[in-house]
Amino acid sequence: MFYDLNIPWTENQVELQRILAFLAELGYDVVVLNHTISGKLPPDLTCPIPAELPFPTPPKLQILRRCTLILSDPSQNYRLSNLAKHYDMIALRPTTEKALQLACQTLDCDLVSIDLTQRFPAYFRHKMLSPGIQRGVKFEICYGGGVLSSDAIARRNVIQNAVGLIRATRGRGIVVSSEAKRALACRAPADVMNLVTVWGMSQEKGIEAVGREARVVIVQAGLKRTSYQGVVDVIEGGERPKLKGPTTINTKAKGKARPENTEQTNGDVDSKKRKAEETTVEEKPVSKREQKRRAKKARLEVNGPPADEG
């Protein structure tokens, strides 16, 4: 299965429908619609992405909802636990080095997505990103900004930041998404693998970036919302089956229960007797000595004992 974890949510339903249909033709199985929030969170948290889209979607395509929170001030309380109740996945987009360290070390998120079109103010180091890798946090590379962008600086920043992120993480915990605002910016999984191979990843890691690693993000995000501390999953099962009819018979009011069909019961008894007769133990074969003894005994019974001589 192939995943695209970043399709920006837009009110343009025609273009969004075209993107989803094109991703299904390219071979993607799961697509995540992304809603980005910047600044202070409103008091009433709601998800603008409806659970059921107002237009038809490909039947085999699974659509999830995601929120990307721009993290600029590490001292601010972003209420991630309350935000996670309204979305299937929570991603953080840090803009400073301190915000990136906080996202890797302490904040409870499913994905760290860096805006690769902008030059990051810090140099990516393995020591900075390794706490997030150990915690199971994945890092997202979005190639859409470097494919159809008319800005040469943005394309250069995408390549430079992607190469630095792959080098610092050593190719581990990388998820590749499109962040495509148009259908032309989407690429097939094989093309994505070739692209990240040019940026420094191996082919195996490139396939895992749109397959297994992306699936791990979705599964872990689901366990956080449907289980206890991500260990025990709550599933249906264990209930007693409901009885369709009464299980007891009131013998006091109707008397003793008798069989309705006596012929059937008599037939059952006869069949049991025949089975018992058939299952009797067969006699053992008689030896020749026993046959002679029995023959002599039979002659004596017929002729009587021999008379005494003289």
C-alpha positions as semicolon CSV with decimal commas, in nm:
position;residue;x (nm);y (nm);z (nm)
1;M;0,000;0,000;0,000
2;F;0,114;0,353;-0,081
3;Y;0,035;0,666;0,119
4;D;0,030;1,040;0,062
5;L;0,006;1,210;0,400
6;N;-0,019;1,573;0,288
7;I;-0,284;1,704;0,050
8;P;-0,375;2,062;0,148
9;W;-0,744;2,113;0,219
10;T;-0,904;2,372;-0,006
11;E;-1,252;2,505;-0,067
12;N;-1,205;2,447;-0,440
13;Q;-1,390;2,118;-0,461
14;V;-1,328;2,072;-0,833
15;E;-0,949;2,082;-0,799
16;L;-0,951;1,870;-0,484
17;Q;-1,164;1,606;-0,654
18;R;-0,925;1,605;-0,948
19;I;-0,625;1,555;-0,717
20;L;-0,787;1,264;-0,532
21;A;-0,888;1,092;-0,855
22;F;-0,539;1,134;-1,001
23;L;-0,372;0,995;-0,686
24;A;-0,598;0,689;-0,704
25;E;-0,492;0,633;-1,065
26;L;-0,126;0,661;-0,967
27;G;-0,169;0,373;-0,721
28;Y;-0,211;0,542;-0,383
29;D;-0,437;0,369;-0,133
30;V;-0,453;0,622;0,155
31;V;-0,463;1,002;0,125
32;V;-0,460;1,248;0,417
33;L;-0,621;1,590;0,381
34;N;-0,422;1,854;0,567
35;H;-0,550;2,164;0,746
36;T;-0,281;2,410;0,856
37;I;-0,322;2,630;1,165
38;S;-0,089;2,918;1,248
39;G;-0,088;3,141;1,553
40;K;-0,293;3,097;1,866
41;L;-0,557;2,828;1,872
42;P;-0,922;2,939;1,891
43;P;-1,118;2,851;2,207
44;D;-1,362;2,633;2,012
45;L;-1,164;2,371;1,821
46;T;-1,341;2,226;1,519
47;C;-1,224;2,046;1,209
48;P;-1,320;2,225;0,885
49;I;-1,273;1,905;0,684
50;P;-1,602;1,711;0,680
51;A;-1,605;1,343;0,760
52;E;-1,782;1,278;0,429
53;L;-1,671;1,492;0,138
54;P;-1,946;1,666;-0,063
55;F;-1,829;1,509;-0,389
56;P;-1,778;1,150;-0,502
57;T;-1,437;0,997;-0,434
58;P;-1,269;0,680;-0,566
59;P;-1,418;0,379;-0,382
60;K;-1,083;0,215;-0,295
61;L;-0,924;0,535;-0,168
62;Q;-0,917;0,585;0,209
63;I;-0,926;0,950;0,316
64;L;-0,810;1,072;0,658
65;R;-0,787;1,415;0,820
66;R;-0,478;1,586;0,954
67;C;-0,388;1,910;1,127
68;T;-0,050;2,078;1,083
69;L;0,031;2,330;1,356
70;I;0,300;2,590;1,284
71;L;0,528;2,590;1,589
72;S;0,709;2,918;1,637
73;D;0,701;2,997;2,012
74;P;0,806;2,697;2,225
75;S;0,675;2,859;2,546
76;Q;0,316;2,873;2,420
77;N;0,064;2,606;2,520
78;Y;-0,078;2,464;2,199
79;R;-0,331;2,221;2,357
80;L;-0,228;1,930;2,142
81;S;-0,436;1,680;2,339
82;N;-0,756;1,876;2,270
83;L;-0,659;1,925;1,907
84;A;-0,599;1,553;1,855
85;K;-0,963;1,474;1,934
86;H;-1,082;1,637;1,611
87;Y;-0,826;1,495;1,366
88;D;-0,681;1,158;1,272
89;M;-0,325;1,287;1,281
90;I;-0,130;1,579;1,430
91;A;0,180;1,725;1,264
92;L;0,406;2,006;1,380
93;R;0,589;2,250;1,154
94;P;0,869;2,417;1,355
95;T;1,019;2,738;1,224
96;T;1,312;2,775;1,466
97;E;1,582;2,551;1,608
98;K;1,435;2,557;1,960
99;A;1,092;2,467;1,827
100;L;1,243;2,174;1,635
101;Q;1,423;2,048;1,946
102;L;1,102;2,075;2,149
103;A;0,908;1,882;1,884
104;C;1,170;1,607;1,880
105;Q;1,207;1,575;2,256
106;T;0,883;1,639;2,442
107;L;0,579;1,734;2,234
108;D;0,329;1,459;2,159
109;C;0,291;1,460;1,780
110;D;0,273;1,207;1,501
111;L;0,481;1,386;1,239
112;V;0,734;1,669;1,208
113;S;0,690;1,853;0,880
114;I;0,941;2,125;0,792
115;D;0,866;2,382;0,525
116;L;1,140;2,292;0,279
117;T;1,070;2,588;0,049
118;Q;1,210;2,822;0,317
119;R;1,570;2,821;0,430
120;F;1,580;2,670;0,779
121;P;1,770;2,894;1,025
122;A;1,968;2,601;1,174
123;Y;2,193;2,331;1,038
124;F;2,038;1,983;1,058
125;R;2,245;1,765;1,292
126;H;2,195;1,404;1,393
127;K;2,219;1,497;1,762
128;M;1,926;1,736;1,715
129;L;1,698;1,485;1,540
130;S;1,795;1,159;1,709
131;P;1,561;1,206;2,014
132;G;1,266;1,222;1,777
133;I;1,380;0,911;1,590
134;Q;1,412;0,721;1,919
135;R;1,061;0,831;2,022
136;G;0,915;0,709;1,692
137;V;0,847;1,056;1,547
138;K;0,869;1,065;1,168
139;F;1,005;1,351;0,957
140;E;0,821;1,456;0,644
141;I;0,971;1,567;0,313
142;C;0,727;1,740;0,077
143;Y;0,838;1,750;-0,285
144;G;0,546;1,948;-0,426
145;G;0,709;2,285;-0,364
146;G;1,009;2,191;-0,576
147;V;0,827;2,037;-0,871
148;L;0,598;2,306;-1,014
149;S;0,725;2,613;-0,831
150;S;0,826;2,900;-1,057
151;D;1,060;3,035;-0,789
152;A;1,414;2,907;-0,842
153;I;1,509;2,990;-0,482
154;A;1,224;2,775;-0,350
155;R;1,331;2,479;-0,564
156;R;1,690;2,520;-0,446
157;N;1,578;2,533;-0,081
158;V;1,371;2,216;-0,124
159;I;1,668;2,023;-0,257
160;Q;1,910;2,164;0,000
161;N;1,682;2,103;0,299
162;A;1,586;1,753;0,180
163;V;1,949;1,651;0,137
164;G;2,037;1,789;0,482
165;L;1,740;1,614;0,647
166;I;1,826;1,280;0,488
167;R;2,189;1,318;0,594
168;A;2,104;1,410;0,955
169;T;1,850;1,127;1,000
170;R;2,068;0,881;0,805
171;G;1,762;0,787;0,604
172;R;1,562;0,663;0,905
173;G;1,211;0,780;0,991
174;I;1,158;0,969;0,665
175;V;0,811;1,004;0,512
176;V;0,772;1,157;0,165
177;S;0,450;1,341;0,078
178;S;0,345;1,559;-0,212
179;E;0,177;1,864;-0,054
180;A;0,033;1,910;-0,403
181;K;-0,205;2,200;-0,458
182;R;-0,264;2,086;-0,815
183;A;-0,295;1,748;-0,976
184;L;0,011;1,812;-1,194
185;A;0,233;1,823;-0,883
186;C;0,152;1,462;-0,789
187;R;0,398;1,187;-0,872
188;A;0,372;0,807;-0,876
189;P;0,541;0,606;-0,598
190;A;0,816;0,489;-0,836
191;D;0,890;0,849;-0,937
192;V;0,907;0,951;-0,571
193;M;1,154;0,670;-0,503
194;N;1,375;0,787;-0,789
195;L;1,356;1,145;-0,666
196;V;1,466;1,071;-0,309
197;T;1,737;0,838;-0,443
198;V;1,888;1,138;-0,619
199;W;1,873;1,327;-0,288
200;G;2,076;1,061;-0,106
201;M;1,840;0,783;0,008
202;S;1,865;0,420;-0,092
203;Q;1,594;0,259;-0,303
204;E;1,470;0,046;-0,012
205;K;1,436;0,352;0,210
206;G;1,265;0,537;-0,074
207;I;0,996;0,270;-0,109
208;E;0,951;0,262;0,270
209;A;0,908;0,642;0,273
210;V;0,579;0,614;0,080
211;G;0,486;0,272;0,217
212;R;0,583;0,119;0,551
213;E;0,700;0,436;0,728
214;A;0,383;0,623;0,632
215;R;0,173;0,330;0,749
216;V;0,350;0,335;1,087
217;V;0,249;0,700;1,130
218;I;-0,119;0,622;1,066
219;V;-0,123;0,313;1,288
220;Q;0,048;0,489;1,579
221;A;-0,187;0,785;1,548
222;G;-0,485;0,551;1,556
223;L;-0,356;0,364;1,861
224;K;-0,316;0,689;2,053
225;R;-0,684;0,763;2,002
226;T;-0,838;0,417;2,044
227;S;-0,617;0,251;2,307
228;Y;-0,480;0,299;2,654
229;Q;-0,131;0,457;2,632
230;G;-0,079;0,294;2,293
231;V;-0,054;-0,055;2,447
232;V;-0,401;-0,208;2,482
233;D;-0,631;-0,158;2,186
234;V;-1,005;-0,145;2,256
235;I;-1,194;-0,370;2,014
236;E;-1,540;-0,521;1,997
237;G;-1,586;-0,870;2,131
238;G;-1,641;-1,065;2,449
239;E;-2,013;-0,996;2,474
240;R;-2,254;-1,276;2,560
241;P;-2,478;-1,382;2,271
242;K;-2,836;-1,271;2,302
243;L;-3,092;-1,551;2,337
244;K;-3,362;-1,550;2,074
245;G;-3,628;-1,744;2,270
246;P;-3,714;-1,876;2,619
247;T;-3,476;-2,130;2,764
248;T;-3,704;-2,288;3,031
249;I;-4,035;-2,474;3,006
250;N;-4,311;-2,429;3,263
251;T;-4,387;-2,791;3,352
252;K;-4,619;-2,708;3,638
253;A;-4,883;-2,547;3,420
254;K;-4,866;-2,795;3,131
255;G;-4,777;-3,113;3,317
256;K;-4,499;-3,351;3,227
257;A;-4,342;-3,298;2,891
258;R;-4,406;-3,589;2,654
259;P;-4,258;-3,654;2,316
260;E;-4,481;-3,533;2,039
261;N;-4,398;-3,812;1,794
262;T;-4,407;-4,155;1,966
263;E;-4,332;-4,341;1,645
264;Q;-4,008;-4,152;1,607
265;T;-3,904;-4,234;1,966
266;N;-3,986;-4,606;1,921
267;G;-3,782;-4,611;1,603
268;D;-3,490;-4,457;1,786
269;V;-3,507;-4,728;2,055
270;D;-3,515;-5,007;1,796
271;S;-3,222;-4,860;1,611
272;K;-3,025;-4,844;1,936
273;K;-3,101;-5,212;2,002
274;R;-2,989;-5,311;1,655
275;K;-2,668;-5,116;1,700
276;A;-2,606;-5,292;2,033
277;E;-2,659;-5,632;1,871
278;E;-2,429;-5,545;1,586
279;T;-2,156;-5,429;1,819
280;T;-2,141;-5,755;2,021
281;V;-1,801;-5,911;2,050
282;E;-1,745;-6,192;1,796
283;E;-1,636;-6,538;1,926
284;K;-1,280;-6,648;1,881
285;P;-1,208;-6,929;1,631
286;V;-1,217;-7,285;1,787
287;S;-0,895;-7,482;1,780
288;K;-0,875;-7,844;1,646
289;R;-0,828;-7,987;1,994
290;E;-1,142;-7,812;2,115
291;Q;-1,331;-7,940;1,812
292;K;-1,232;-8,304;1,891
293;R;-1,333;-8,259;2,253
294;R;-1,672;-8,123;2,157
295;A;-1,729;-8,402;1,902
296;K;-1,647;-8,670;2,163
297;K;-1,883;-8,505;2,412
298;A;-2,161;-8,506;2,154
299;R;-2,115;-8,879;2,080
300;L;-2,128;-8,961;2,448
301;E;-2,450;-8,770;2,487
302;V;-2,609;-8,961;2,196
303;N;-2,476;-9,314;2,251
304;G;-2,426;-9,302;2,624
305;P;-2,119;-9,413;2,821
306;P;-1,941;-9,732;2,702
307;A;-2,037;-10,061;2,880
308;D;-1,787;-10,223;3,117
309;E;-1,625;-10,537;2,966
310;G;-1,645;-10,885;3,150
